[in-house]
Structure formats: C-alpha cells, structure tokens
PDB file of C-alpha atoms and ligand atoms in Angstrom:
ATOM      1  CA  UNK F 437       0.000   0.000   0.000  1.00  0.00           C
ATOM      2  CA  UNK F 438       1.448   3.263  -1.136  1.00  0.00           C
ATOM      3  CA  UNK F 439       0.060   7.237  -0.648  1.00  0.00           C
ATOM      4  CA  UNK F 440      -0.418   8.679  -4.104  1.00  0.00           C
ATOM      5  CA  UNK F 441      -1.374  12.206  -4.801  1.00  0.00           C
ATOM      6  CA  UNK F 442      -3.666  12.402  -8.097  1.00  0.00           C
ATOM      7  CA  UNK F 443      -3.684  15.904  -9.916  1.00  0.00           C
ATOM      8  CA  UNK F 444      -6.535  16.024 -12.728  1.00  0.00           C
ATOM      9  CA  UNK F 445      -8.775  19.247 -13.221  1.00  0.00           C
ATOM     10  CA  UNK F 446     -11.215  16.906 -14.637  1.00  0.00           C
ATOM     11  CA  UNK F 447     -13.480  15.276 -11.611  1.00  0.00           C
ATOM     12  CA  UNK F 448     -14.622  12.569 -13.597  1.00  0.00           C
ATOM     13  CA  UNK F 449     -11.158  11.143 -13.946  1.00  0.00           C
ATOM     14  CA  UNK F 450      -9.733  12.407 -10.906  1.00  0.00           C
ATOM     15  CA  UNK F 451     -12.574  10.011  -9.265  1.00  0.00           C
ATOM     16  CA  UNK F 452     -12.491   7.093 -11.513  1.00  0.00           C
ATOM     17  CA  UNK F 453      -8.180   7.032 -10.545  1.00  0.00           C
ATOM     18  CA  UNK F 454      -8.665   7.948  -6.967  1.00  0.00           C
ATOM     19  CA  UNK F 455     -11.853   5.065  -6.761  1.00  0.00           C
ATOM     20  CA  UNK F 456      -9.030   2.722  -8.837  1.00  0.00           C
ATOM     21  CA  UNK F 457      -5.885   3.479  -6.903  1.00  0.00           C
ATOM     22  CA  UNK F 458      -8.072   3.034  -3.493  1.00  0.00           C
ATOM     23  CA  UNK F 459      -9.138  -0.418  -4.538  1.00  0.00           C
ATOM     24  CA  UNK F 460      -6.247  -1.748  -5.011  1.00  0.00           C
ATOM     25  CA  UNK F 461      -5.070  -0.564  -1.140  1.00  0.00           C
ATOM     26  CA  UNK F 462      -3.677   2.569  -1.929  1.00  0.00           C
ATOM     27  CA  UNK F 463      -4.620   5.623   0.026  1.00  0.00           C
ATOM     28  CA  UNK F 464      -5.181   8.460  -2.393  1.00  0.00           C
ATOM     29  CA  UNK F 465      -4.759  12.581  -1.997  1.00  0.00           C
ATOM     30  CA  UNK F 466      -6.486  14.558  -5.071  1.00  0.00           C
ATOM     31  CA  UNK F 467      -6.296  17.496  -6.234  1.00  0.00           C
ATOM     32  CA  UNK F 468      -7.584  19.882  -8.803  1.00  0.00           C
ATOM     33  CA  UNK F 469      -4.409  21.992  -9.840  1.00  0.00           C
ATOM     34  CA  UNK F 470      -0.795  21.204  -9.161  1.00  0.00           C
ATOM     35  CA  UNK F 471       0.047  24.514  -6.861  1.00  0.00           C
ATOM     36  CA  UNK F 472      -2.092  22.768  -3.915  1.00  0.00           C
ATOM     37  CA  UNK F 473      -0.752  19.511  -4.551  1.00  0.00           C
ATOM     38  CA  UNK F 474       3.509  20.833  -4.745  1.00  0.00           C
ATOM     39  CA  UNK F 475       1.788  22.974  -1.241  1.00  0.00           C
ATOM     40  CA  UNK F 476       1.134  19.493   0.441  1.00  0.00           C
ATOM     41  CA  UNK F 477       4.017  17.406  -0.483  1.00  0.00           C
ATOM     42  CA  UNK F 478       6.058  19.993   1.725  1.00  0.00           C
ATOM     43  CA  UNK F 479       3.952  18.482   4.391  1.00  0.00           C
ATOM     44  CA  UNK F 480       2.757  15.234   3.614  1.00  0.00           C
ATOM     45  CA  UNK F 481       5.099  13.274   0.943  1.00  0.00           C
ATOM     46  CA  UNK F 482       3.373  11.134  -1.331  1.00  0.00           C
ATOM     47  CA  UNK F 483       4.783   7.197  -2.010  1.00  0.00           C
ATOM     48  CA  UNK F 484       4.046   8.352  -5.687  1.00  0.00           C
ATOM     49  CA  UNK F 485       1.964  11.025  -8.198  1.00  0.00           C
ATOM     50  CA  UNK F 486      -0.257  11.184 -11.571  1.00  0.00           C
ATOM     51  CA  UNK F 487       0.014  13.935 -13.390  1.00  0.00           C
ATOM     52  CA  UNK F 488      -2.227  15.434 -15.732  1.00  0.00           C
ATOM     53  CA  UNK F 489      -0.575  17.399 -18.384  1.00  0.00           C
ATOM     54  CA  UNK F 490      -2.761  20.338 -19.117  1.00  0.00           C
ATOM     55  CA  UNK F 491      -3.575  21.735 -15.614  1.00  0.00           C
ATOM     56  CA  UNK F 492      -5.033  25.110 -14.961  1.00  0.00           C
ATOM     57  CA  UNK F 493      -2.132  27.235 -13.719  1.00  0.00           C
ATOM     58  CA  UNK F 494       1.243  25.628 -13.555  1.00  0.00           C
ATOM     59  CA  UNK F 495       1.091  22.186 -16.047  1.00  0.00           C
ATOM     60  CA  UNK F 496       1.780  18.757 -15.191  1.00  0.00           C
ATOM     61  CA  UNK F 497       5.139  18.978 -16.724  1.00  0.00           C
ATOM     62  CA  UNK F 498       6.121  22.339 -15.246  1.00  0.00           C
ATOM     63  CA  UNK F 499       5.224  20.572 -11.706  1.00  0.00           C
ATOM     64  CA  UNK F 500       7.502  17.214 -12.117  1.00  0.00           C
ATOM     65  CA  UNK F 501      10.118  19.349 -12.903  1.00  0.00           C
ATOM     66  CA  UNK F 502       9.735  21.722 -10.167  1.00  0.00           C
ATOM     67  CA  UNK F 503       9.682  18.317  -7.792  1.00  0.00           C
ATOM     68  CA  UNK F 504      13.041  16.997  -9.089  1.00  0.00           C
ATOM     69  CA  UNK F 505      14.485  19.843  -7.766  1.00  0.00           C
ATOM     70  CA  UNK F 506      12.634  19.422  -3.950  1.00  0.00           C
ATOM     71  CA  UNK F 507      14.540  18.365  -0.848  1.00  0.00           C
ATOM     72  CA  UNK F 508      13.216  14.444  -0.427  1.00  0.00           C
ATOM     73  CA  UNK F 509      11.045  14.107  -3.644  1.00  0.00           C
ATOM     74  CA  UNK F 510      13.499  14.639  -5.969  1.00  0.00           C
ATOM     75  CA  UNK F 511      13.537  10.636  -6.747  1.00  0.00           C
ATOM     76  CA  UNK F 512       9.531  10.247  -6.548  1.00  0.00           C
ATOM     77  CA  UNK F 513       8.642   7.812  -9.244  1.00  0.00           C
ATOM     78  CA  UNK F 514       5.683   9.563 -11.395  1.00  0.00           C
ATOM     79  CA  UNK F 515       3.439   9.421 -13.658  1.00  0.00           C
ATOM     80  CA  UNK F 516       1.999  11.965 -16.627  1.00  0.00           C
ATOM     81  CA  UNK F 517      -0.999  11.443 -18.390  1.00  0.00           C
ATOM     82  CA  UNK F 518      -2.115  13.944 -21.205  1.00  0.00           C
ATOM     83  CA  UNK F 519      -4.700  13.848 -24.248  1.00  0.00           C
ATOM     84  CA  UNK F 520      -1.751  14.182 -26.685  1.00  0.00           C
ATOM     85  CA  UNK F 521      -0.439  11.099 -28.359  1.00  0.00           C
ATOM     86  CA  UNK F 522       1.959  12.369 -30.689  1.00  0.00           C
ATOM     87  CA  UNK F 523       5.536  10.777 -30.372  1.00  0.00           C
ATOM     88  CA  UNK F 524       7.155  13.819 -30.230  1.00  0.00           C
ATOM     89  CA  UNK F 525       4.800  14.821 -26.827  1.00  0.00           C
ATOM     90  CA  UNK F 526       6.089  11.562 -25.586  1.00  0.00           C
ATOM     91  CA  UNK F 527       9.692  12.526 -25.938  1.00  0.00           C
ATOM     92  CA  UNK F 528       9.107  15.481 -24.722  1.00  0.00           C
ATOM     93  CA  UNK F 529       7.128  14.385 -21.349  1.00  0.00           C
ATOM     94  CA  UNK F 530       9.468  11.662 -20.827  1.00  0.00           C
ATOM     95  CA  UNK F 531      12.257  14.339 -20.770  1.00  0.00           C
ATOM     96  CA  UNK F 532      10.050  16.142 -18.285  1.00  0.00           C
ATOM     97  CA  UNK F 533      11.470  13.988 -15.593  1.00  0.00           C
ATOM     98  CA  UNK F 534       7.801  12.006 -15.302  1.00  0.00           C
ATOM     99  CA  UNK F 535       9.022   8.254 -15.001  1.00  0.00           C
ATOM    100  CA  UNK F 536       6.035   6.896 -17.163  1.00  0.00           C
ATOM    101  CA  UNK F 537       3.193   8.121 -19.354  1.00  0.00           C
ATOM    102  CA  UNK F 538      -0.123   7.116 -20.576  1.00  0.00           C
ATOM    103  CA  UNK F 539      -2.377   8.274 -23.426  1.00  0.00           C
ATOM    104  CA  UNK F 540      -6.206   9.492 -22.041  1.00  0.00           C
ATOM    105  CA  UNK F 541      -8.240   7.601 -22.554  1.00  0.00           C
ATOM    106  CA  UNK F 542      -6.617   4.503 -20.391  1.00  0.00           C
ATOM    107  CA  UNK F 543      -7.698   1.829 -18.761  1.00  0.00           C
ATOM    108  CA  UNK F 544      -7.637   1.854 -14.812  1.00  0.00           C
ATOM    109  CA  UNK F 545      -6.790  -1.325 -14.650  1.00  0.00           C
ATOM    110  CA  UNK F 546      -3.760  -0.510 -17.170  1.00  0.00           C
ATOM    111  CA  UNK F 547      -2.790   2.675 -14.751  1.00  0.00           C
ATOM    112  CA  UNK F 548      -2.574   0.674 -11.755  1.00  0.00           C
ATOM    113  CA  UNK F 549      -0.453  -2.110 -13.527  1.00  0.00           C
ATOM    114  CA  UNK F 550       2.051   1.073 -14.406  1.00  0.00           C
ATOM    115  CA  UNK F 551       1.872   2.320 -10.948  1.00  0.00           C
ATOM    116  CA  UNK F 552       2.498  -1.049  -9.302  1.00  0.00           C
ATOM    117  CA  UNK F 553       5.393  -1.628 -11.496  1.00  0.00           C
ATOM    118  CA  UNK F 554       6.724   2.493 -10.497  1.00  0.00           C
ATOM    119  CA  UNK F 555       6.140   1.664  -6.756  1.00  0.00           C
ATOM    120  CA  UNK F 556       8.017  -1.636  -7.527  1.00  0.00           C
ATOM    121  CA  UNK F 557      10.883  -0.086  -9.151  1.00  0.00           C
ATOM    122  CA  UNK F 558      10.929   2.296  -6.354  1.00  0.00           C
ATOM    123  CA  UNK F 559      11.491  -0.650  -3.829  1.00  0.00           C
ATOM    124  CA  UNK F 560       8.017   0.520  -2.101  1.00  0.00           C
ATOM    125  CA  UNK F 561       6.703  -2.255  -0.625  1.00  0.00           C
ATOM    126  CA  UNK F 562       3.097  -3.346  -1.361  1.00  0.00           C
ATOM    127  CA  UNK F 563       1.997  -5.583   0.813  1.00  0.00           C
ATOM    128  CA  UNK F 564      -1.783  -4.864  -0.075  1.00  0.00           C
ATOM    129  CA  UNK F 565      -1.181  -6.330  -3.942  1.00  0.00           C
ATOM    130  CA  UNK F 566      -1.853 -10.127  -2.654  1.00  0.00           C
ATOM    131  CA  UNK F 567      -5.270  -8.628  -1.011  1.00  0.00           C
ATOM    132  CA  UNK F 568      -7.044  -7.186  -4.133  1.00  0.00           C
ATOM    133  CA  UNK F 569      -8.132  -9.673  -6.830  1.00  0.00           C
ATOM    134  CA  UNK F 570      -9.351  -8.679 -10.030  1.00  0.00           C
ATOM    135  CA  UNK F 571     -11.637 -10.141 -12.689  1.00  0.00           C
ATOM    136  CA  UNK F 572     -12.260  -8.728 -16.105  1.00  0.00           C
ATOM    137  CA  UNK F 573     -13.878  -4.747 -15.025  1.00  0.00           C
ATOM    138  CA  UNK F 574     -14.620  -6.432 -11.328  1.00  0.00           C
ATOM    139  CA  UNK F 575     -11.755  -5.701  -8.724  1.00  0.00           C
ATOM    140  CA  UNK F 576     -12.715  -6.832  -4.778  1.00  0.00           C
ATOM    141  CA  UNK F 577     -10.485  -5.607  -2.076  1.00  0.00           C
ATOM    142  CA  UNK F 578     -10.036  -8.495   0.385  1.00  0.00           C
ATOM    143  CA  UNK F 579      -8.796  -6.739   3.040  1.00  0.00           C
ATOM    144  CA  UNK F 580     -10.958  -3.754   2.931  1.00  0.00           C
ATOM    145  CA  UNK F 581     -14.133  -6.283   1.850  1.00  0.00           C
ATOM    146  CA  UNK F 582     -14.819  -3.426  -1.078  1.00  0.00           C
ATOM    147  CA  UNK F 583     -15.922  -4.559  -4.628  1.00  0.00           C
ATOM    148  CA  UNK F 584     -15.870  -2.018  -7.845  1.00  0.00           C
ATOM    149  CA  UNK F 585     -17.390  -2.844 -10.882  1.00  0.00           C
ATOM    150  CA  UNK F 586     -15.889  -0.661 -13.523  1.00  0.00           C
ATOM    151  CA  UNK F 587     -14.722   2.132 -11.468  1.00  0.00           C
ATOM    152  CA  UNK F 588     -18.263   1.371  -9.813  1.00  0.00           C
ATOM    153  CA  UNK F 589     -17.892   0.768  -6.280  1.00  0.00           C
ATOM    154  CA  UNK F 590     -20.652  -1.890  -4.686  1.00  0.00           C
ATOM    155  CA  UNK F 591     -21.780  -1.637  -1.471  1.00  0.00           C
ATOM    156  CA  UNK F 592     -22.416  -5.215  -0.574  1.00  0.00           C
ATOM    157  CA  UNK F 593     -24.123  -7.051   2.607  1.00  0.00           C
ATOM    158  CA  UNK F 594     -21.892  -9.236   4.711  1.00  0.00           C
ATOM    159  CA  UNK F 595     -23.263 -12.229   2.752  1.00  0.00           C
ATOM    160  CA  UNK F 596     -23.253 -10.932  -0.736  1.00  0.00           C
ATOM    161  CA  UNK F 597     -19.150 -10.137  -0.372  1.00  0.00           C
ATOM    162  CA  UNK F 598     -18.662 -13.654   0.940  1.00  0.00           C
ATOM    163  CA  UNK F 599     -20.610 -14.769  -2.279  1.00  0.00           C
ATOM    164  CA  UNK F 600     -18.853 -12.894  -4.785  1.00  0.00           C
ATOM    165  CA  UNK F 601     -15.432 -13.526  -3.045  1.00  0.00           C
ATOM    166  CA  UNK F 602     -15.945 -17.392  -3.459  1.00  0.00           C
ATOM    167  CA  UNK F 603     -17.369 -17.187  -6.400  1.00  0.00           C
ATOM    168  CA  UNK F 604     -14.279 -14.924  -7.955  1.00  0.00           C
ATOM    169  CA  UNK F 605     -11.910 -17.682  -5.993  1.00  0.00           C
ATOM    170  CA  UNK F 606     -13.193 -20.264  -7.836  1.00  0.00           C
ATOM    171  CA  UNK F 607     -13.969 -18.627 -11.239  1.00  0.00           C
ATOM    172  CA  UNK F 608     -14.368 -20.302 -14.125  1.00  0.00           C
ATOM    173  CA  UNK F 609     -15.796 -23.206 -12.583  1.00  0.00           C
ATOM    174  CA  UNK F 610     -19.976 -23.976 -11.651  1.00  0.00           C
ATOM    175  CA  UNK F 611     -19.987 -23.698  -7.844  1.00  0.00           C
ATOM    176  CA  UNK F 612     -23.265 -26.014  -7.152  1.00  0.00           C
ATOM    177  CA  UNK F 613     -25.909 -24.543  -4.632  1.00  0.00           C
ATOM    178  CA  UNK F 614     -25.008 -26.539  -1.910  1.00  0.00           C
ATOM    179  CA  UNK F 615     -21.297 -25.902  -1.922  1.00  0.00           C
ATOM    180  CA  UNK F 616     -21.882 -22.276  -1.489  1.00  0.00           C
ATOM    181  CA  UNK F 617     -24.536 -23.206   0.630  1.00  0.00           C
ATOM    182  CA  UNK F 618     -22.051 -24.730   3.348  1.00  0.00           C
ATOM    183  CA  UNK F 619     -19.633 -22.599   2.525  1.00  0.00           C
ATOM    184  CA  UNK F 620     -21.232 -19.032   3.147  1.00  0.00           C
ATOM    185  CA  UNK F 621     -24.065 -20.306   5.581  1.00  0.00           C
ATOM    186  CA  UNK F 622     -22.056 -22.768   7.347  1.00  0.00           C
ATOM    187  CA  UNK F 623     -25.026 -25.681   6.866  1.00  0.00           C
ATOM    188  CA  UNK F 624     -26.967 -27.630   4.472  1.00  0.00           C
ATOM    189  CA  UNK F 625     -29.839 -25.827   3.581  1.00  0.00           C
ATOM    190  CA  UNK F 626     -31.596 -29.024   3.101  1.00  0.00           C
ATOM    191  CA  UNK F 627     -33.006 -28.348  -0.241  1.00  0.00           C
ATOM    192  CA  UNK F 628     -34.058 -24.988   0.513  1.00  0.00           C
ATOM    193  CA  UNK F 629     -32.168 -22.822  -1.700  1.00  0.00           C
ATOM    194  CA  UNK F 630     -34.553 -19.348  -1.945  1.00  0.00           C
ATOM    195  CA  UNK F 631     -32.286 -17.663   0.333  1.00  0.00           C
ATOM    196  CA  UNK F 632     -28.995 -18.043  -2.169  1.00  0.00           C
ATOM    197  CA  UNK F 633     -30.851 -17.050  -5.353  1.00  0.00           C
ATOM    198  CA  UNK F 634     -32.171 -13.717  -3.126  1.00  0.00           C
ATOM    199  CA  UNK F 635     -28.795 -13.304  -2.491  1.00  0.00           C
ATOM    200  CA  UNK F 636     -27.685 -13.934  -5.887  1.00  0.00           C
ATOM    201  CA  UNK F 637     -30.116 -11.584  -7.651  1.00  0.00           C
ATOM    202  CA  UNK F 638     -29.342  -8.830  -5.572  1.00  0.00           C
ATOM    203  CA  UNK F 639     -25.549  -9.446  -5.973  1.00  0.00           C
ATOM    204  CA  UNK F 640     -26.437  -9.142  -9.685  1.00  0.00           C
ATOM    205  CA  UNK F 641     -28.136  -5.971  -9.244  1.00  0.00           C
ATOM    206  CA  UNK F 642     -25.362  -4.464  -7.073  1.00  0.00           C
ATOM    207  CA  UNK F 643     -22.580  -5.166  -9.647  1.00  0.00           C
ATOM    208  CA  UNK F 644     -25.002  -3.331 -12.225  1.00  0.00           C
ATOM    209  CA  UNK F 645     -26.060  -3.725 -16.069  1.00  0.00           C
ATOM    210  CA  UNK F 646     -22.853  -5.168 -17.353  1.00  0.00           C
ATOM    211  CA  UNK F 647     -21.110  -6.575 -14.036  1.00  0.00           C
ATOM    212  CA  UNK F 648     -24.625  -9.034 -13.506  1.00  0.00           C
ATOM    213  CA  UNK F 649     -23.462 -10.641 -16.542  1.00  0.00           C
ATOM    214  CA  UNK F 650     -20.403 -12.222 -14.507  1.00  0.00           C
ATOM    215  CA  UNK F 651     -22.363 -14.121 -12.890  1.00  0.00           C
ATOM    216  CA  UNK F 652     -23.602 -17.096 -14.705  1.00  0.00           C
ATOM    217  CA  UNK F 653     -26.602 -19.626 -13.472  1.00  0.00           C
ATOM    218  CA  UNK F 654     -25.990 -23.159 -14.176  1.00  0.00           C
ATOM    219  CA  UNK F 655     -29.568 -24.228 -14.396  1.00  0.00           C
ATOM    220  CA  UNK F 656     -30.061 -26.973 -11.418  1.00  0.00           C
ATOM    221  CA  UNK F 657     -26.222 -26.592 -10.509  1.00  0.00           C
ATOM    222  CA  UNK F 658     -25.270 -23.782  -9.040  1.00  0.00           C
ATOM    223  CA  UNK F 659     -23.127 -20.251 -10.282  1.00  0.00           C
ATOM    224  CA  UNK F 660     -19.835 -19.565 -11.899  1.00  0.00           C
ATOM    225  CA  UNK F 661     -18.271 -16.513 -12.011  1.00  0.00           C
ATOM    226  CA  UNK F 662     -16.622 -15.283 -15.284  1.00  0.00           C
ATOM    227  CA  UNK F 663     -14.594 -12.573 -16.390  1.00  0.00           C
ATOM    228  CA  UNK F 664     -15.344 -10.099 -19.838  1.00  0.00           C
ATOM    229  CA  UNK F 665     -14.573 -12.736 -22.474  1.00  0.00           C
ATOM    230  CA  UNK F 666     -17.308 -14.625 -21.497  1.00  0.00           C
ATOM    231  CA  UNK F 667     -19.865 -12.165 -20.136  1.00  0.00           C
TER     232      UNK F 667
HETATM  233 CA1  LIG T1037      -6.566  18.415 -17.915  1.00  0.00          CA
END
C-alpha cells in the first residue's frame, strides 16, 4: 500500500483514478491543480503522483520538474498522463522527468499495472497487492471487503461479499448450490435454496447492467463466475 497524490482538473477522472488506486489498497490525496498539490508534499510526501498534463495554472510537466528539484522528492517515481499522443509529446514528457506516461483515454486497470510496477521499481513495498483480486472490469479488495465494478464501487451485505469472493476464488468453474450453501451459511440448507438465489439476484443488481453478466446460473447446478470474455 502506497500514498499517491492524483492531480486532474477533470473530476470525472480524478474520481475514476482515486476510486481505482483506493481499490487496489492505496490511500489516495487529489487534487484539482498542481500549486495545492507541490503545497502538500512539503507536508505530507506522497509514495508516488499522476500527473495530468494540461492543468489550470502551472502544467503537469512544469510541476515534475519543479519536484526533481525538492529536498526528499526529488527521486519520486511519477506518472503523466495527457490527451496528446503524438511521439514527439512523448519525448518530450518523458524528458520532463515524469518516469512513465499514458495516453487518455486509459484503462484503470492498465494505470494501476504502471503504478504497481513504479512503486516496484521504487522498492516501495506493497503488501496490499496479494489482497485485491481482479476479474475482467470487477476488482474486490479483500482486506478492505470493497468490490468495484468498472470504477463502480458496490456496497455489498456481509453475505453478498462472501458470495462474490468465493465465487471470484473459484472462477471459471460452476460452484453447485449446496457448496456455497455450506460454505457461506455454514449448513446444508436441506433443499431450501430461496435464500442463495435472493442473495444472488441482488448481488447481480449491485454489480449493475454489465457486471450481472459475470455471474452465470448453471440451471439446477449452481453459479460460476466469469470474467469479460465470457460475459
Ligand atoms: Ca486536464
């Protein structure tokens, strides 16, 4: 687990990244414009940053170099991301200082793959890696119990979590009624099985339009879980 500031002027992605980063066990500052953010790393010193480019006020750019120059930060792994794609932007941004750089619009699963492998480079450990599992667009937090659904996050029961989390453990394969039966309730339901399809549908409707799709019914069987390719 690492603290990572987040500077975007646009709220949409500064949520989806903060929502992202946070799933996967990260504790996340964000911020607007980069003159707050440079404010608060005299006080607080982030793990690692993203940078948007085009900021109001100072720009992404303008900011990593201004933090290769600060007492403590000046080996800060970051990362830019800007709406320009040409190669010579990249060239330019990578000369910036910024250790890595993506092209909006990204993937968050693809942005916390980068920053994993920044923190990792950075020797930062990240303990909270083996607690977040991830599935196609679904991502649970097993540490935190949290579940996202496409930057989504879920706000499941006690017994829905335990649900998806065994179903996600053993994905790919039909988990029969009475398996998840003992599992989650502890007993044999004895042929009564209306209380795991409740649980099931509303599961469904948690994880939304496309994330109910994941989870498949095995008519007189049970459920399996399955990722995108399938859904
Ligand atoms: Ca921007």
């Amino acid at each position: 687990m690492a603290y990572i500031y987040v500077i975007e002027d646009e709220e949409n992605i500064r949520e989806l990244i903060k929502i992202a980063l946070e799933g996967f066990g990260h504790e996340v500052s964000a911020f607007e414009a980069a003159e707050p953010a440079l404010e608060s790393m005299k006080e607080k010193k982030p793990d690692l940053a993203v940078f948007d480019w085009m900021l109001p006020g100072i720009s992404g750019v303008e900011a990593i170099k201004a933090i290769r120059g600060m007492d403590g930060l000046s080996k800060m792994p970051m990362l830019l991301l800007t709406a320009k794609d040409k190669e010579l932007d990249k060239v330019v941004g990578l000369d910036s200082g910024a250790d890595d750089y993506m092209t909006k619009p990204f993937g968050v699963l693809e942005l916390a793959a980068r920053v994993r492998s920044l923190l990792r480079r950075g020797g930062k450990d990240i303990g909270a890696e083996g607690d977040t599992v991830v599935c196609g667009k679904l991502t649970l937090n097993k540490k935190t119990r949290e579940v996202w659904f496409d930057g989504q996050k879920a706000e499941l029961t006690f017994k829905e979590y335990e649900l998806l989390q065994y179903l996600l453990e053993n994905r790919d394969r039909v988990v029969s009624r009475d398996e998840l039966l003992n599992h989650i309730w502890g007993y044999s339901y004895d042929g009564e099985t209306r209380t795991l399809d409740i649980h099931i549908r509303t599961l469904r409707q948690k994880l939304g339009e496309k994330g109910q799709d994941y989870i498949k019914t095995s008519r007189g069987v049970g459920y399996r879980l399955v990722g995108d390719e399938q859904a």
